[in-house]
Amino acid sequence: MPHTRYAPDRGLTTRMVTTMFFIGLLYVVFIGVLLAVFKGAWPLIVIIAGGLFVAQFWFSDRIAAFSMGAREVTPQQAPELHGAVDRLCALADMPKPRVAIADTDVPNAFATGRNQRNALVCATTGLLRRLEPEELEGVLAHELSHVAHRDVAVMTIASFLGVLAGIMTRAALWGGLSRGSRNNNVGIAVLLIPLISAVVYAISFLLTRLLSRYRELSADRAGALLTGRPSALAAALTKVTGQMARIPTQDLRKVEPFNAFFFAPALSGESVSRLFSSHPTLERRLDQLARISTQLGQAGRD
């Protein structure tokens, strides 16, 4: 991890390496199956796989910002938001990321980018309207932790590989079916490839969910230790989670695909079970922050 004053998390690093190893292995096996079945279409498979992966890696921050409707803002346009990011970056001894605002009433925030110098931190207008300055700093400290630990880049890549599996399946089937008269294996491939793609997607989905839940706890812990105010982050978590119930369902459904990158999940009713949630439960997050508050209090008395 690049040097910052954020507390290192070896557990997070281990999980990121493990997740990328297994997803990479899964990806290689999947590519191998496609190449074995569609021997004549291998240039198309390689070009699509390589091109999309490079595009996602280099432009993930712009893709996320565009998808969320985020717009970069200057210090003159959002002085309080920039001021909070400036203070936290100075405290953490890390480069300042680009700062953006998404015009939605869903109270949330996210960070994206392949490294610290290409990172973007975004808060929604709904979040800015609802939080007190100390609560906002707690949320931003949480998001900047994702950037410092580089887990946002790992999540971006890991999430993309599952999607890419489906794209390549369609491309390979299209390339193979177009040569159906010369390929006796097309009938088998029509049944086999979608099944393999579903397995690849399911495994990558579960791996990213497990990593996502841990990284949220890690970011809560690192953000609370950096600011020294775990109670402010706990208050923000409670407020944001409580306000989600007041957001129209149609607005929540629009942003649900980005839940893995959000500060708190935007869920419409019981649409996602605990097993498949991208975040740990609110109770678990608050319990951890309460323990950190107790530890900081004891350290202060000592």
CSV table of C-alpha atoms in Angstrom, one decimal:
chain,number,residue,atom,x,y,z
A,1,MET,CA,0.0,0.0,0.0
A,2,PRO,CA,1.3,3.5,-0.8
A,3,HIS,CA,2.4,5.4,2.3
A,4,THR,CA,-0.4,7.2,4.1
A,5,ARG,CA,-1.3,7.7,7.7
A,6,TYR,CA,-4.3,5.4,7.3
A,7,ALA,CA,-3.9,2.3,9.5
A,8,PRO,CA,-2.7,-0.6,7.4
A,9,ASP,CA,-4.9,-3.7,7.2
A,10,ARG,CA,-3.1,-6.9,6.5
A,11,GLY,CA,-6.4,-8.8,6.5
A,12,LEU,CA,-7.8,-6.6,3.7
A,13,THR,CA,-4.6,-7.0,1.7
A,14,THR,CA,-4.7,-10.8,2.1
A,15,ARG,CA,-8.3,-10.9,1.0
A,16,MET,CA,-7.7,-8.6,-2.0
A,17,VAL,CA,-4.8,-10.8,-3.2
A,18,THR,CA,-6.8,-14.0,-2.7
A,19,THR,CA,-9.9,-12.6,-4.5
A,20,MET,CA,-7.8,-11.4,-7.5
A,21,PHE,CA,-6.0,-14.8,-7.6
A,22,PHE,CA,-9.2,-16.9,-7.7
A,23,ILE,CA,-11.0,-14.5,-10.1
A,24,GLY,CA,-8.0,-14.4,-12.4
A,25,LEU,CA,-7.7,-18.2,-12.3
A,26,LEU,CA,-11.4,-18.4,-13.1
A,27,TYR,CA,-11.0,-15.9,-15.9
A,28,VAL,CA,-8.1,-17.8,-17.5
A,29,VAL,CA,-10.1,-21.1,-17.3
A,30,PHE,CA,-13.1,-19.4,-18.9
A,31,ILE,CA,-11.0,-18.0,-21.7
A,32,GLY,CA,-9.4,-21.4,-22.3
A,33,VAL,CA,-12.8,-23.0,-22.6
A,34,LEU,CA,-14.0,-20.4,-25.1
A,35,LEU,CA,-10.8,-20.8,-27.2
A,36,ALA,CA,-11.1,-24.6,-27.1
A,37,VAL,CA,-14.7,-24.6,-28.3
A,38,PHE,CA,-14.4,-21.7,-30.8
A,39,LYS,CA,-11.0,-22.2,-32.2
A,40,GLY,CA,-11.7,-20.1,-35.3
A,41,ALA,CA,-13.0,-17.2,-33.2
A,42,TRP,CA,-9.9,-16.8,-30.9
A,43,PRO,CA,-8.8,-13.4,-32.3
A,44,LEU,CA,-12.2,-12.0,-31.6
A,45,ILE,CA,-12.2,-13.3,-28.1
A,46,VAL,CA,-8.7,-12.0,-27.3
A,47,ILE,CA,-9.4,-8.6,-28.8
A,48,ILE,CA,-12.7,-8.2,-26.9
A,49,ALA,CA,-11.3,-9.5,-23.6
A,50,GLY,CA,-8.1,-7.4,-23.8
A,51,GLY,CA,-9.7,-4.3,-25.1
A,52,LEU,CA,-12.5,-4.2,-22.5
A,53,PHE,CA,-10.2,-5.0,-19.6
A,54,VAL,CA,-7.8,-2.2,-20.5
A,55,ALA,CA,-10.7,0.2,-21.1
A,56,GLN,CA,-12.2,-0.6,-17.7
A,57,PHE,CA,-8.9,-0.4,-15.9
A,58,TRP,CA,-7.9,3.0,-17.3
A,59,PHE,CA,-11.4,4.6,-17.5
A,60,SER,CA,-13.1,3.1,-14.4
A,61,ASP,CA,-13.3,6.4,-12.6
A,62,ARG,CA,-14.9,8.1,-15.6
A,63,ILE,CA,-17.3,5.3,-16.2
A,64,ALA,CA,-18.5,5.2,-12.6
A,65,ALA,CA,-18.8,9.0,-12.5
A,66,PHE,CA,-20.8,9.1,-15.8
A,67,SER,CA,-23.0,6.2,-14.7
A,68,MET,CA,-23.9,7.9,-11.4
A,69,GLY,CA,-24.4,11.3,-13.0
A,70,ALA,CA,-21.5,12.7,-11.0
A,71,ARG,CA,-19.9,16.0,-12.1
A,72,GLU,CA,-16.6,17.3,-10.9
A,73,VAL,CA,-16.8,20.5,-8.8
A,74,THR,CA,-14.3,23.2,-8.0
A,75,PRO,CA,-13.5,24.6,-4.6
A,76,GLN,CA,-15.6,27.7,-5.5
A,77,GLN,CA,-18.6,25.5,-6.4
A,78,ALA,CA,-18.4,23.3,-3.3
A,79,PRO,CA,-16.2,25.0,-0.7
A,80,GLU,CA,-17.4,22.8,2.3
A,81,LEU,CA,-16.9,19.5,0.5
A,82,HIS,CA,-13.5,20.5,-0.8
A,83,GLY,CA,-12.5,21.9,2.6
A,84,ALA,CA,-13.3,18.5,4.2
A,85,VAL,CA,-11.4,16.6,1.6
A,86,ASP,CA,-8.4,19.0,1.9
A,87,ARG,CA,-8.3,18.5,5.7
A,88,LEU,CA,-8.5,14.7,5.5
A,89,CYS,CA,-5.9,14.4,2.8
A,90,ALA,CA,-3.5,16.6,4.8
A,91,LEU,CA,-4.3,14.5,7.9
A,92,ALA,CA,-3.7,11.2,5.9
A,93,ASP,CA,-0.7,12.5,4.0
A,94,MET,CA,-2.1,11.5,0.7
A,95,PRO,CA,-2.7,13.2,-2.7
A,96,LYS,CA,-6.1,15.0,-3.0
A,97,PRO,CA,-8.4,13.1,-5.4
A,98,ARG,CA,-10.8,14.8,-7.8
A,99,VAL,CA,-14.0,15.8,-6.0
A,100,ALA,CA,-17.5,15.4,-7.5
A,101,ILE,CA,-21.2,15.7,-6.7
A,102,ALA,CA,-24.0,13.5,-7.9
A,103,ASP,CA,-27.4,15.2,-8.2
A,104,THR,CA,-29.6,12.6,-6.4
A,105,ASP,CA,-31.6,12.7,-3.2
A,106,VAL,CA,-30.2,9.2,-2.3
A,107,PRO,CA,-27.8,10.0,0.6
A,108,ASN,CA,-24.6,8.3,-0.3
A,109,ALA,CA,-20.9,8.6,-1.4
A,110,PHE,CA,-18.4,6.5,-3.3
A,111,ALA,CA,-14.8,6.5,-4.4
A,112,THR,CA,-13.3,5.1,-7.6
A,113,GLY,CA,-10.0,5.1,-9.5
A,114,ARG,CA,-7.1,2.8,-10.2
A,115,ASN,CA,-4.7,4.6,-7.8
A,116,GLN,CA,-4.4,7.6,-5.5
A,117,ARG,CA,-3.5,10.0,-8.3
A,118,ASN,CA,-6.4,9.0,-10.5
A,119,ALA,CA,-9.0,8.8,-7.8
A,120,LEU,CA,-12.4,10.5,-7.6
A,121,VAL,CA,-14.5,10.9,-4.5
A,122,CYS,CA,-18.2,11.7,-4.9
A,123,ALA,CA,-20.9,12.7,-2.5
A,124,THR,CA,-24.6,13.0,-3.5
A,125,THR,CA,-26.6,16.2,-2.9
A,126,GLY,CA,-28.9,14.1,-0.7
A,127,LEU,CA,-25.9,13.3,1.6
A,128,LEU,CA,-24.6,16.9,1.7
A,129,ARG,CA,-28.1,18.1,2.7
A,130,ARG,CA,-28.5,15.7,5.6
A,131,LEU,CA,-25.1,15.4,7.3
A,132,GLU,CA,-23.4,17.7,9.8
A,133,PRO,CA,-19.8,18.7,9.0
A,134,GLU,CA,-18.3,16.1,11.4
A,135,GLU,CA,-20.5,13.4,10.0
A,136,LEU,CA,-19.6,14.3,6.4
A,137,GLU,CA,-15.9,14.2,7.3
A,138,GLY,CA,-16.4,10.7,8.8
A,139,VAL,CA,-18.0,9.5,5.5
A,140,LEU,CA,-15.3,11.1,3.4
A,141,ALA,CA,-12.6,9.5,5.7
A,142,HIS,CA,-14.2,6.2,5.0
A,143,GLU,CA,-14.2,6.7,1.2
A,144,LEU,CA,-10.6,8.0,1.2
A,145,SER,CA,-9.6,4.8,3.0
A,146,HIS,CA,-10.8,2.8,0.0
A,147,VAL,CA,-8.5,4.9,-2.2
A,148,ALA,CA,-5.5,4.6,0.2
A,149,HIS,CA,-5.8,0.9,0.6
A,150,ARG,CA,-6.5,0.5,-3.2
A,151,ASP,CA,-9.3,-1.8,-2.6
A,152,VAL,CA,-11.5,0.3,-4.8
A,153,ALA,CA,-9.3,-0.6,-7.8
A,154,VAL,CA,-9.5,-4.3,-6.9
A,155,MET,CA,-13.3,-4.2,-6.5
A,156,THR,CA,-13.6,-2.4,-9.9
A,157,ILE,CA,-11.5,-5.1,-11.7
A,158,ALA,CA,-13.1,-8.0,-9.8
A,159,SER,CA,-16.6,-6.8,-10.6
A,160,PHE,CA,-15.8,-6.2,-14.2
A,161,LEU,CA,-14.4,-9.7,-14.9
A,162,GLY,CA,-17.8,-11.3,-14.1
A,163,VAL,CA,-19.6,-8.9,-16.5
A,164,LEU,CA,-16.9,-9.5,-19.1
A,165,ALA,CA,-17.5,-13.2,-18.9
A,166,GLY,CA,-21.1,-12.7,-20.1
A,167,ILE,CA,-20.0,-10.3,-22.9
A,168,MET,CA,-17.4,-12.7,-24.2
A,169,THR,CA,-19.9,-15.6,-24.1
A,170,ARG,CA,-22.3,-13.7,-26.4
A,171,ALA,CA,-19.4,-12.6,-28.7
A,172,ALA,CA,-18.1,-16.2,-28.9
A,173,LEU,CA,-21.5,-17.7,-29.5
A,174,TRP,CA,-22.1,-15.1,-32.2
A,175,GLY,CA,-18.8,-15.9,-33.9
A,176,GLY,CA,-19.3,-19.6,-33.6
A,177,LEU,CA,-22.9,-19.7,-34.7
A,178,SER,CA,-22.0,-17.6,-37.7
A,179,ARG,CA,-19.9,-20.6,-38.8
A,180,GLY,CA,-22.4,-23.2,-37.7
A,181,SER,CA,-22.4,-25.0,-41.0
A,182,ARG,CA,-18.7,-25.8,-40.5
A,183,ASN,CA,-18.7,-26.5,-36.8
A,184,ASN,CA,-20.3,-29.6,-35.4
A,185,ASN,CA,-19.8,-28.5,-31.8
A,186,VAL,CA,-22.0,-25.5,-32.1
A,187,GLY,CA,-25.1,-27.3,-30.7
A,188,ILE,CA,-23.2,-28.4,-27.6
A,189,ALA,CA,-21.6,-25.0,-27.2
A,190,VAL,CA,-25.1,-23.3,-27.2
A,191,LEU,CA,-25.9,-25.3,-24.1
A,192,LEU,CA,-22.4,-25.5,-22.5
A,193,ILE,CA,-21.1,-21.9,-22.8
A,194,PRO,CA,-24.1,-20.2,-21.1
A,195,LEU,CA,-23.8,-22.7,-18.2
A,196,ILE,CA,-20.1,-22.1,-17.8
A,197,SER,CA,-20.7,-18.3,-18.0
A,198,ALA,CA,-23.3,-18.5,-15.3
A,199,VAL,CA,-21.0,-20.4,-13.0
A,200,VAL,CA,-18.2,-17.9,-13.7
A,201,TYR,CA,-20.5,-15.0,-12.9
A,202,ALA,CA,-21.9,-16.6,-9.7
A,203,ILE,CA,-18.4,-17.4,-8.3
A,204,SER,CA,-17.1,-13.9,-9.1
A,205,PHE,CA,-20.2,-12.4,-7.6
A,206,LEU,CA,-19.8,-14.3,-4.3
A,207,LEU,CA,-16.0,-13.5,-4.1
A,208,THR,CA,-16.6,-9.8,-4.7
A,209,ARG,CA,-19.4,-9.8,-2.1
A,210,LEU,CA,-17.2,-11.4,0.5
A,211,LEU,CA,-14.4,-8.9,-0.2
A,212,SER,CA,-16.9,-6.0,-0.3
A,213,ARG,CA,-18.2,-6.7,3.2
A,214,TYR,CA,-14.8,-6.9,4.7
A,215,ARG,CA,-13.5,-3.8,3.0
A,216,GLU,CA,-16.4,-1.8,4.3
A,217,LEU,CA,-15.5,-2.8,7.9
A,218,SER,CA,-11.9,-2.0,7.2
A,219,ALA,CA,-12.8,1.5,5.8
A,220,ASP,CA,-15.0,2.2,8.8
A,221,ARG,CA,-12.1,1.2,11.1
A,222,ALA,CA,-9.4,3.2,9.2
A,223,GLY,CA,-11.6,6.3,8.8
A,224,ALA,CA,-12.6,6.3,12.5
A,225,LEU,CA,-8.9,5.9,13.6
A,226,LEU,CA,-7.8,8.7,11.3
A,227,THR,CA,-10.3,11.3,12.5
A,228,GLY,CA,-10.4,10.0,16.1
A,229,ARG,CA,-14.2,10.5,16.0
A,230,PRO,CA,-15.9,7.1,15.5
A,231,SER,CA,-19.1,8.5,17.0
A,232,ALA,CA,-19.4,10.9,14.0
A,233,LEU,CA,-19.1,8.1,11.5
A,234,ALA,CA,-21.6,6.0,13.5
A,235,ALA,CA,-24.0,8.9,13.5
A,236,ALA,CA,-23.6,9.3,9.7
A,237,LEU,CA,-24.2,5.6,9.2
A,238,THR,CA,-27.4,5.6,11.4
A,239,LYS,CA,-28.7,8.7,9.7
A,240,VAL,CA,-28.0,7.6,6.1
A,241,THR,CA,-29.4,4.1,6.7
A,242,GLY,CA,-32.6,5.5,8.3
A,243,GLN,CA,-33.1,8.0,5.5
A,244,MET,CA,-33.0,5.2,2.8
A,245,ALA,CA,-36.5,4.1,3.8
A,246,ARG,CA,-37.8,7.6,2.8
A,247,ILE,CA,-36.3,7.6,-0.7
A,248,PRO,CA,-38.7,6.6,-3.5
A,249,THR,CA,-38.3,3.0,-4.6
A,250,GLN,CA,-37.7,3.9,-8.2
A,251,ASP,CA,-34.8,6.2,-7.2
A,252,LEU,CA,-33.2,3.4,-5.1
A,253,ARG,CA,-33.5,0.9,-7.9
A,254,LYS,CA,-31.6,3.2,-10.3
A,255,VAL,CA,-28.6,3.2,-8.1
A,256,GLU,CA,-28.7,-0.4,-6.7
A,257,PRO,CA,-26.2,-1.6,-9.3
A,258,PHE,CA,-23.6,0.6,-7.7
A,259,ASN,CA,-24.2,-0.7,-4.1
A,260,ALA,CA,-20.8,-2.4,-3.9
A,261,PHE,CA,-19.1,1.0,-4.2
A,262,PHE,CA,-21.4,3.0,-1.9
A,263,PHE,CA,-20.8,4.1,1.7
A,264,ALA,CA,-24.1,2.4,2.6
A,265,PRO,CA,-26.3,0.1,0.5
A,266,ALA,CA,-29.3,1.7,-1.3
A,267,LEU,CA,-31.9,-1.1,-1.0
A,268,SER,CA,-35.5,-1.0,-2.0
A,269,GLY,CA,-37.3,-3.0,0.7
A,270,GLU,CA,-35.9,-6.5,1.1
A,271,SER,CA,-34.6,-6.8,-2.4
A,272,VAL,CA,-31.3,-8.2,-1.3
A,273,SER,CA,-30.8,-10.8,1.3
A,274,ARG,CA,-28.1,-10.6,3.9
A,275,LEU,CA,-26.2,-13.4,2.1
A,276,PHE,CA,-25.8,-11.4,-1.1
A,277,SER,CA,-25.5,-8.0,0.5
A,278,SER,CA,-22.4,-5.9,-0.5
A,279,HIS,CA,-22.2,-4.5,3.0
A,280,PRO,CA,-22.1,-5.9,6.5
A,281,THR,CA,-25.2,-5.2,8.7
A,282,LEU,CA,-25.6,-1.8,10.3
A,283,GLU,CA,-25.5,-3.5,13.7
A,284,ARG,CA,-22.1,-5.0,13.0
A,285,ARG,CA,-20.7,-1.7,11.7
A,286,LEU,CA,-22.0,0.2,14.7
A,287,ASP,CA,-20.6,-2.4,17.1
A,288,GLN,CA,-17.2,-2.1,15.6
A,289,LEU,CA,-17.2,1.7,15.9
A,290,ALA,CA,-18.4,1.4,19.5
A,291,ARG,CA,-15.4,-0.8,20.3
A,292,ILE,CA,-13.0,1.7,18.6
A,293,SER,CA,-14.6,4.5,20.6
A,294,THR,CA,-14.0,2.6,23.8
A,295,GLN,CA,-10.4,1.8,22.8
A,296,LEU,CA,-9.6,5.4,22.0
A,297,GLY,CA,-11.2,6.5,25.3
A,298,GLN,CA,-9.0,4.1,27.2
A,299,ALA,CA,-5.9,5.2,25.3
A,300,GLY,CA,-6.7,8.8,26.1
A,301,ARG,CA,-6.9,8.0,29.9
A,302,ASP,CA,-3.7,6.1,29.8
